[in-house]
Amino acid sequence: MKAAVYRMTGSARDVLTVENVDRPEPGPGEVLVRVHASGVNPTDFKTRAGATPRPIDEFQVPNQDGAGVIEAVGEGVDPARAGQRVWVWFAAFNRRWGTAAEYTVVPSRQAVELPGNASFELGASLGVPAMTAHRALFADGPVEGKTVLVAGGAGAVGHFAIELARHAGARVVTTVSGEEKADLARQAGADLVVNYKDKDAIDQVRAFAPQADRIVEVALGANLELDLAVSGPRTSVVTYAADGTDPVIPVRACMGANVNLRFMLLYGVPDENLDQAVTDITGALRSSALTELPAHRFSLDDAAAAHEAVENGAVGKVVITP
């Protein structure tokens, strides 16, 4: 089969090549998926670049997320799963076979039935972003009737955080950096969209909701002043990214707000919480509550360019189509 692979970490152009490799076969409890779409996330290029290094077993096929059709099943898996449309998550986590290939092999649990109303590209957009959004929203309980602030509502995590929060019955305000991103956040269903560069950004958020119940945070250092301004004893600020300089935490201000700061990395979330995320996300898909971001499509031969697009901050979703 054709696959994008790397044997050492480094820049996409230096280490990522497209080769013919032996097609994997599903072992006990596994399924073989013919990949129709492979989503590219920051976690994928960071691992490939060596920022979050993991051992490489001869070679690594990148990309955690994807969607396709189950072609074969291993021992212990219901044979009726063959032919099922699925979305795939954590394909490359402690495994060689990521989704940037014509086929991938994953544990059956990590190939989730994709409802017929959802495209392969939407399925390939879920995984890391939607499951991160789910954990950030619900780690501290339900959000029905509550106010959620989503930082970076035009990013993949922010997009699904808005949609999952609305689907769960929350009011949503989001911050973005420009009009193009504001349009995307409105399309996702945000009740209020605020440009965080506005001098009165805090006042705009406070006018909508003096206190947020849940804050989904992509840039804690840059946004902590705004977060604390709309925080109180019932607020949880959940941060899922660590780009740039580590923030200095203003302890007294956090104490004064009685705020709860939660830090999360999806790869360490307990299995039962991951399984609940999968269940809730698939339910939202069936209800047509989740939508696609604008797609930037690349062929498998252009896998390096796809990784570079994500590194360069492409607005929307980068998808490789084997």
Coordinates of N, CA and C in Angstrom, one line a residue, residues 94-290:
N94 N 1.1 5.3 20.2 CA 1.8 4.1 20.5 C 1.6 3.0 19.5
R95 N 1.4 3.4 18.3 CA 1.2 2.4 17.2 C 1.9 3.0 15.9
R96 N 2.2 2.1 15.0 CA 2.9 2.5 13.8 C 2.0 3.0 12.7
W97 N 0.7 2.5 12.7 CA -0.1 2.7 11.6 C -1.1 3.9 11.7
G98 N -0.6 5.1 11.5 CA -1.4 6.3 11.4 C -2.3 6.3 10.2
T99 N -3.1 7.3 10.0 CA -4.1 7.3 8.9 C -3.6 7.9 7.6
A100 N -2.4 8.4 7.6 CA -1.8 9.0 6.3 C -1.3 7.9 5.4
A101 N -2.3 7.1 5.0 CA -2.0 5.9 4.2 C -3.3 5.4 3.6
E102 N -3.1 4.4 2.7 CA -4.3 3.8 2.1 C -5.1 3.0 3.0
Y103 N -4.4 2.4 4.0 CA -5.0 1.6 5.0 C -4.4 1.9 6.4
T104 N -5.2 1.6 7.4 CA -4.7 1.7 8.8 C -5.3 0.5 9.6
V105 N -4.6 0.1 10.6 CA -5.2 -1.0 11.5 C -5.3 -0.3 12.9
V106 N -6.4 -0.5 13.6 CA -6.6 0.0 14.9 C -7.5 -1.0 15.7
P107 N -7.4 -0.9 17.1 CA -8.3 -1.7 17.9 C -9.8 -1.3 17.5
S108 N -10.6 -2.3 17.5 CA -12.0 -2.2 17.1 C -12.7 -1.0 17.7
R109 N -12.4 -0.8 19.0 CA -13.0 0.3 19.8 C -12.7 1.7 19.2
Q110 N -11.5 1.8 18.5 CA -11.1 3.1 17.9 C -11.5 3.3 16.5
A111 N -12.4 2.4 16.0 CA -13.1 2.6 14.7 C -14.6 2.6 15.0
V112 N -15.1 3.8 15.0 CA -16.5 4.1 15.5 C -17.4 4.3 14.3
E113 N -18.6 3.6 14.4 CA -19.5 3.7 13.2 C -19.8 5.2 12.9
L114 N -19.7 5.5 11.6 CA -19.9 6.9 11.1 C -21.3 6.9 10.6
P115 N -22.2 7.7 11.2 CA -23.6 7.8 10.7 C -23.6 8.2 9.2
G116 N -24.6 7.7 8.5 CA -24.8 7.9 7.1 C -24.9 9.4 6.7
N117 N -25.3 10.3 7.6 CA -25.5 11.7 7.3 C -24.2 12.5 7.4
A118 N -23.1 11.8 7.8 CA -21.8 12.4 8.0 C -20.8 12.0 6.9
S119 N -20.1 13.0 6.4 CA -19.1 12.7 5.3 C -17.8 12.1 5.9
F120 N -17.0 11.5 5.1 CA -15.7 11.0 5.5 C -14.9 12.2 6.0
E121 N -15.0 13.3 5.3 CA -14.1 14.4 5.8 C -14.5 14.9 7.2
L122 N -15.8 14.9 7.4 CA -16.3 15.3 8.8 C -15.8 14.2 9.8
G123 N -15.9 13.0 9.4 CA -15.4 11.9 10.3 C -13.9 12.0 10.6
A124 N -13.1 12.4 9.6 CA -11.7 12.6 9.8 C -11.3 13.8 10.6
S125 N -12.3 14.7 10.8 CA -12.1 15.9 11.5 C -12.3 15.8 13.0
L126 N -12.9 14.7 13.4 CA -13.3 14.5 14.8 C -12.1 14.1 15.7
G127 N -12.0 12.9 16.2 CA -10.9 12.4 16.9 C -10.3 13.4 17.9
V128 N -9.1 13.8 17.7 CA -8.4 14.7 18.7 C -9.2 16.0 19.0
P129 N -9.6 16.7 17.9 CA -10.3 18.0 18.2 C -11.6 17.8 19.0
A130 N -12.5 17.0 18.5 CA -13.8 16.8 19.1 C -13.7 16.2 20.5
M131 N -12.9 15.2 20.6 CA -12.7 14.6 21.9 C -12.1 15.5 22.9
T132 N -11.1 16.3 22.5 CA -10.6 17.4 23.4 C -11.7 18.4 23.8
A133 N -12.5 18.8 22.8 CA -13.5 19.7 23.2 C -14.5 19.1 24.2
H134 N -14.8 17.8 24.0 CA -15.8 17.2 24.9 C -15.2 17.1 26.3
R135 N -13.9 16.7 26.4 CA -13.3 16.7 27.8 C -13.3 18.0 28.4
A136 N -13.0 19.1 27.7 CA -12.9 20.4 28.2 C -14.3 20.9 28.7
L137 N -15.3 20.5 27.9 CA -16.7 21.0 28.3 C -17.2 20.2 29.5
F138 N -17.0 18.9 29.6 CA -17.8 18.1 30.5 C -17.0 17.5 31.6
A139 N -15.7 17.7 31.7 CA -14.9 17.2 32.8 C -15.4 17.6 34.2
D140 N -16.0 18.8 34.2 CA -16.6 19.3 35.5 C -18.1 19.3 35.6
G141 N -18.7 18.4 34.8 CA -20.1 18.2 34.8 C -20.9 18.8 33.6
P142 N -22.2 18.6 33.6 CA -23.1 19.0 32.5 C -23.0 20.5 32.3
V143 N -23.3 21.0 31.1 CA -23.4 22.4 30.8 C -24.7 22.9 30.4
E144 N -25.7 22.1 30.5 CA -27.1 22.5 30.2 C -27.5 23.7 31.0
G145 N -27.9 24.7 30.3 CA -28.4 25.9 31.0 C -27.2 26.8 31.5
K146 N -26.0 26.5 31.2 CA -24.9 27.2 31.7 C -24.3 28.1 30.6
T147 N -23.3 28.9 30.9 CA -22.6 29.8 30.0 C -21.2 29.3 29.7
V148 N -20.9 29.0 28.5 CA -19.6 28.5 28.1 C -18.9 29.6 27.3
L149 N -17.6 29.9 27.6 CA -16.7 30.8 26.8 C -15.7 29.9 26.1
V150 N -15.7 30.0 24.8 CA -14.7 29.2 24.0 C -13.7 30.2 23.4
A151 N -12.4 30.0 23.8 CA -11.4 30.8 23.2 C -11.0 30.2 21.9
G152 N -10.9 31.0 20.9 CA -10.5 30.5 19.6 C -11.5 29.6 18.9
G153 N -12.7 30.2 18.8 CA -13.9 29.5 18.3 C -13.8 29.1 16.8
A154 N -12.8 29.5 16.0 CA -12.7 29.1 14.6 C -11.7 28.0 14.4
G155 N -11.0 27.6 15.5 CA -10.1 26.4 15.4 C -10.9 25.2 15.5
A156 N -10.3 24.0 15.2 CA -11.0 22.7 15.2 C -11.6 22.4 16.6
V157 N -10.8 22.6 17.6 CA -11.3 22.3 19.0 C -12.4 23.3 19.3
G158 N -12.2 24.6 19.0 CA -13.1 25.6 19.3 C -14.4 25.4 18.6
H159 N -14.3 25.0 17.3 CA -15.5 24.7 16.5 C -16.4 23.6 17.1
F160 N -15.8 22.5 17.5 CA -16.6 21.4 18.1 C -17.0 21.7 19.5
A161 N -16.2 22.6 20.2 CA -16.7 23.0 21.5 C -17.9 23.8 21.4
I162 N -18.0 24.7 20.5 CA -19.2 25.5 20.3 C -20.4 24.6 20.0
E163 N -20.2 23.7 19.0 CA -21.3 22.8 18.6 C -21.8 21.8 19.7
L164 N -20.8 21.2 20.4 CA -21.2 20.3 21.4 C -21.8 21.0 22.6
A165 N -21.4 22.2 22.9 CA -22.0 23.0 24.0 C -23.4 23.3 23.7
R166 N -23.6 23.8 22.4 CA -25.0 24.2 22.0 C -25.9 22.9 22.0
H167 N -25.3 21.8 21.5 CA -26.1 20.6 21.5 C -26.5 20.1 22.9
A168 N -25.7 20.5 23.9 CA -25.9 20.1 25.3 C -26.8 21.1 26.0
G169 N -27.2 22.2 25.3 CA -28.1 23.1 26.0 C -27.4 24.3 26.6
A170 N -26.2 24.7 26.3 CA -25.5 25.8 26.8 C -25.6 27.0 26.0
R171 N -25.4 28.2 26.6 CA -25.2 29.5 25.9 C -23.7 29.6 25.6
V172 N -23.3 30.1 24.4 CA -21.9 30.1 24.1 C -21.5 31.5 23.6
V173 N -20.4 31.9 24.2 CA -19.7 33.1 23.7 C -18.3 32.7 23.3
T174 N -17.8 33.2 22.2 CA -16.4 32.8 21.8 C -15.6 34.0 21.4
T175 N -14.3 33.9 21.5 CA -13.4 34.9 21.1 C -12.6 34.5 19.8
V176 N -12.4 35.4 18.9 CA -11.6 35.1 17.7 C -10.7 36.4 17.4
S177 N -10.0 36.3 16.3 CA -9.0 37.4 16.0 C -9.3 38.2 14.8
G178 N -10.4 37.8 14.1 CA -10.7 38.6 12.9 C -12.0 38.2 12.3
E179 N -12.5 38.9 11.2 CA -13.8 38.7 10.7 C -14.0 37.3 10.0
E180 N -13.0 36.8 9.3 CA -13.1 35.5 8.7 C -13.4 34.5 9.8
K181 N -12.7 34.5 10.8 CA -12.8 33.6 11.9 C -14.2 33.8 12.6
A182 N -14.6 35.0 12.7 CA -15.9 35.3 13.4 C -17.0 34.7 12.6
D183 N -16.9 34.7 11.3 CA -18.0 34.1 10.5 C -18.0 32.6 10.7
L184 N -16.9 32.0 10.8 CA -16.9 30.5 11.1 C -17.5 30.2 12.5
A185 N -17.2 31.0 13.5 CA -17.7 30.8 14.8 C -19.2 31.0 14.8
R186 N -19.7 32.0 14.1 CA -21.2 32.2 14.0 C -21.9 31.0 13.3
Q187 N -21.2 30.5 12.2 CA -21.8 29.4 11.5 C -21.9 28.2 12.5
A188 N -20.9 28.0 13.4 CA -20.9 26.9 14.3 C -22.0 27.1 15.4
G189 N -22.6 28.3 15.5 CA -23.7 28.5 16.4 C -23.4 29.3 17.6
A190 N -22.3 30.0 17.7 CA -22.0 30.8 18.9 C -23.1 31.9 19.0
D191 N -23.5 32.1 20.3 CA -24.5 33.1 20.5 C -23.9 34.5 20.5
L192 N -22.6 34.7 20.8 CA -21.9 35.9 20.8 C -20.5 35.7 20.3
V193 N -20.0 36.5 19.4 CA -18.6 36.4 18.9 C -17.9 37.7 19.2
V194 N -16.8 37.6 19.9 CA -16.0 38.8 20.3 C -14.6 38.7 19.7
N195 N -14.2 39.8 19.1 CA -12.8 39.9 18.7 C -11.9 40.3 20.0
Y196 N -11.1 39.3 20.4 CA -10.3 39.6 21.6 C -9.3 40.7 21.5
K197 N -9.1 41.2 20.3 CA -8.2 42.4 20.1 C -9.0 43.7 20.4
D198 N -10.3 43.7 20.5 CA -11.0 44.9 20.8 C -10.7 45.4 22.2
K199 N -10.6 46.7 22.4 CA -10.2 47.2 23.7 C -11.3 46.9 24.8
D200 N -12.5 46.8 24.3 CA -13.6 46.5 25.2 C -14.1 45.0 25.2
A201 N -13.2 44.1 24.8 CA -13.5 42.7 24.7 C -14.1 42.2 26.0
I202 N -13.5 42.5 27.1 CA -14.0 42.0 28.4 C -15.4 42.6 28.7
D203 N -15.6 43.8 28.4 CA -16.9 44.4 28.6 C -18.0 43.7 27.7
Q204 N -17.6 43.4 26.5 CA -18.6 42.7 25.6 C -18.9 41.3 26.2
V205 N -18.0 40.6 26.7 CA -18.3 39.3 27.3 C -19.1 39.4 28.5
R206 N -18.7 40.4 29.4 CA -19.5 40.6 30.6 C -20.9 41.0 30.4
A207 N -21.1 41.8 29.3 CA -22.5 42.2 29.0 C -23.4 41.0 28.6
F208 N -22.7 40.0 28.0 CA -23.4 38.8 27.6 C -23.6 37.9 28.8
A209 N -22.6 37.8 29.7 CA -22.6 36.9 30.8 C -21.6 37.4 31.8
P210 N -22.0 38.0 33.0 CA -21.1 38.5 33.9 C -20.1 37.4 34.4
Q211 N -20.6 36.1 34.4 CA -19.7 35.1 34.9 C -19.9 33.8 34.0
A212 N -18.8 33.3 33.5 CA -18.9 32.0 32.7 C -18.8 30.8 33.6
D213 N -19.5 29.8 33.2 CA -19.4 28.5 34.0 C -18.3 27.7 33.6
R214 N -18.0 27.7 32.3 CA -16.9 26.8 31.7 C -16.2 27.6 30.7
I215 N -14.9 27.6 30.8 CA -14.0 28.3 29.8 C -13.1 27.3 29.1
V216 N -13.3 27.1 27.8 CA -12.4 26.2 27.0 C -11.3 27.1 26.5
E217 N -10.1 26.8 27.0 CA -9.0 27.8 26.7 C -7.9 27.2 25.9
V218 N -7.5 27.9 24.8 CA -6.5 27.5 23.9 C -5.1 28.2 24.2
A219 N -5.2 29.3 24.8 CA -4.0 30.1 25.1 C -4.0 30.8 26.4
L220 N -3.8 30.0 27.5 CA -4.0 30.5 28.8 C -3.2 31.7 29.1
G221 N -1.9 31.8 28.7 CA -1.1 32.9 29.0 C -1.6 34.2 28.4
A222 N -2.1 34.1 27.2 CA -2.6 35.3 26.5 C -3.9 35.8 27.0
N223 N -4.7 34.8 27.4 CA -6.2 35.1 27.7 C -6.5 35.1 29.2
L224 N -5.6 34.9 30.1 CA -5.9 34.7 31.5 C -6.6 35.9 32.1
E225 N -6.2 37.1 31.6 CA -6.8 38.3 32.2 C -8.3 38.4 31.9
L226 N -8.6 38.1 30.6 CA -10.0 38.0 30.2 C -10.7 36.9 31.0
D227 N -10.1 35.7 31.1 CA -10.7 34.6 31.7 C -11.1 34.9 33.2
L228 N -10.1 35.5 33.9 CA -10.4 35.8 35.3 C -11.4 36.9 35.5
A229 N -11.5 37.8 34.5 CA -12.5 38.9 34.6 C -13.9 38.4 34.5
V230 N -14.1 37.2 33.9 CA -15.5 36.6 33.8 C -15.6 35.3 34.6
S231 N -14.7 35.1 35.6 CA -14.7 33.9 36.4 C -15.2 34.2 37.8
G232 N -15.7 33.1 38.4 CA -16.1 33.1 39.8 C -16.1 31.8 40.4
P233 N -16.7 31.6 41.6 CA -16.6 30.3 42.3 C -17.1 29.1 41.5
R234 N -18.0 29.3 40.5 CA -18.5 28.2 39.8 C -17.8 28.0 38.4
T235 N -16.8 28.7 38.2 CA -16.1 28.7 36.9 C -15.0 27.7 36.9
S236 N -14.9 26.9 35.8 CA -13.7 26.0 35.5 C -13.1 26.5 34.2
V237 N -11.8 26.9 34.3 CA -11.1 27.2 33.1 C -10.3 25.9 32.7
V238 N -10.6 25.4 31.5 CA -9.9 24.1 31.1 C -9.0 24.4 29.9
T239 N -7.7 24.3 30.1 CA -6.7 24.6 29.1 C -6.2 23.3 28.5
Y240 N -6.1 23.3 27.1 CA -5.7 22.1 26.4 C -4.5 22.3 25.5
A241 N -3.9 23.4 25.5 CA -2.8 23.7 24.6 C -1.7 24.4 25.4
A242 N -0.4 24.2 24.9 CA 0.7 24.8 25.6 C 1.7 25.4 24.6
D243 N 1.2 26.2 23.6 CA 2.1 26.9 22.7 C 2.6 28.1 23.3
G244 N 3.8 28.5 22.9 CA 4.4 29.8 23.4 C 5.0 29.6 24.8
T245 N 5.2 30.7 25.4 CA 5.8 30.8 26.8 C 4.8 30.3 27.8
D246 N 5.3 29.6 28.8 CA 4.4 29.2 29.9 C 4.0 30.4 30.6
P247 N 2.7 30.5 31.0 CA 2.2 31.7 31.6 C 2.6 31.8 33.1
V248 N 2.7 33.0 33.6 CA 2.9 33.2 35.1 C 1.5 33.2 35.7
I249 N 1.2 32.4 36.6 CA -0.2 32.3 37.2 C -0.3 33.4 38.3
P250 N -1.2 34.3 38.2 CA -1.4 35.3 39.3 C -2.2 34.7 40.4
V251 N -1.5 34.1 41.3 CA -2.2 33.3 42.4 C -3.2 34.0 43.1
R252 N -2.9 35.3 43.6 CA -3.9 36.0 44.3 C -5.1 36.3 43.5
A253 N -5.0 36.7 42.3 CA -6.2 36.9 41.4 C -7.0 35.7 41.3
C254 N -6.3 34.5 41.1 CA -7.1 33.2 41.0 C -7.8 32.9 42.3
M255 N -7.1 33.2 43.4 CA -7.8 33.0 44.7 C -9.0 33.9 44.8
G256 N -8.8 35.1 44.4 CA -9.9 36.1 44.6 C -11.1 35.7 43.8
A257 N -10.9 35.1 42.6 CA -12.0 34.6 41.8 C -12.5 33.2 42.2
N258 N -11.8 32.6 43.1 CA -12.2 31.2 43.5 C -12.3 30.3 42.3
V259 N -11.5 30.5 41.3 CA -11.6 29.8 40.0 C -10.9 28.4 40.1
N260 N -11.5 27.5 39.3 CA -10.9 26.2 39.2 C -10.1 26.1 37.9
L261 N -8.8 25.9 37.9 CA -8.0 25.8 36.7 C -7.7 24.3 36.5
R262 N -8.1 23.8 35.3 CA -7.9 22.4 35.0 C -7.0 22.3 33.7
F263 N -6.0 21.5 33.8 CA -5.1 21.3 32.7 C -5.4 19.9 32.1
M264 N -5.4 19.7 30.8 CA -5.7 18.4 30.2 C -4.9 18.1 29.0
L265 N -4.5 16.9 28.8 CA -3.9 16.4 27.6 C -4.7 15.1 27.2
L266 N -5.2 15.1 26.1 CA -6.1 14.0 25.7 C -5.5 12.6 25.9
Y267 N -4.2 12.5 25.7 CA -3.6 11.2 25.7 C -3.6 10.6 27.1
G268 N -3.8 11.4 28.1 CA -3.9 10.9 29.5 C -5.2 10.8 30.1
V269 N -6.3 11.1 29.3 CA -7.6 11.1 29.8 C -8.0 9.6 30.0
P270 N -8.7 9.3 31.2 CA -9.1 7.9 31.4 C -10.0 7.3 30.3
D271 N -9.8 6.0 30.1 CA -10.5 5.3 29.1 C -12.1 5.5 29.1
E272 N -12.6 5.5 30.4 CA -14.1 5.6 30.5 C -14.5 7.0 30.0
N273 N -13.7 8.0 30.2 CA -14.0 9.4 29.7 C -13.9 9.5 28.2
L274 N -12.9 8.8 27.6 CA -12.7 8.8 26.2 C -13.9 8.1 25.5
D275 N -14.3 6.9 26.1 CA -15.5 6.2 25.6 C -16.8 7.0 25.7
Q276 N -16.9 7.8 26.7 CA -18.1 8.7 26.8 C -18.1 9.7 25.8
A277 N -16.9 10.3 25.5 CA -16.7 11.3 24.4 C -17.1 10.7 23.1
V278 N -16.7 9.5 22.8 CA -17.0 8.8 21.5 C -18.5 8.7 21.4
T279 N -19.2 8.2 22.5 CA -20.6 8.0 22.5 C -21.4 9.3 22.2
D280 N -21.0 10.4 23.0 CA -21.7 11.7 22.8 C -21.4 12.3 21.5
I281 N -20.2 12.2 21.0 CA -19.9 12.8 19.7 C -20.7 12.1 18.6
T282 N -20.7 10.8 18.6 CA -21.5 10.0 17.6 C -23.0 10.3 17.7
G283 N -23.5 10.5 18.9 CA -24.9 10.9 19.1 C -25.1 12.3 18.4
A284 N -24.2 13.2 18.7 CA -24.3 14.6 18.1 C -24.2 14.5 16.5
L285 N -23.4 13.6 16.0 CA -23.3 13.4 14.6 C -24.7 13.0 14.0
R286 N -25.3 12.0 14.7 CA -26.6 11.4 14.3 C -27.7 12.5 14.3
S287 N -27.5 13.5 15.2 CA -28.5 14.6 15.3 C -28.1 15.7 14.3
S288 N -27.1 15.6 13.5 CA -26.6 16.6 12.6 C -26.2 17.9 13.3
A289 N -25.7 17.7 14.6 CA -25.3 18.8 15.4 C -23.8 19.2 15.1
L290 N -23.1 18.4 14.4 CA -21.7 18.7 14.2 C -21.5 18.9 12.7

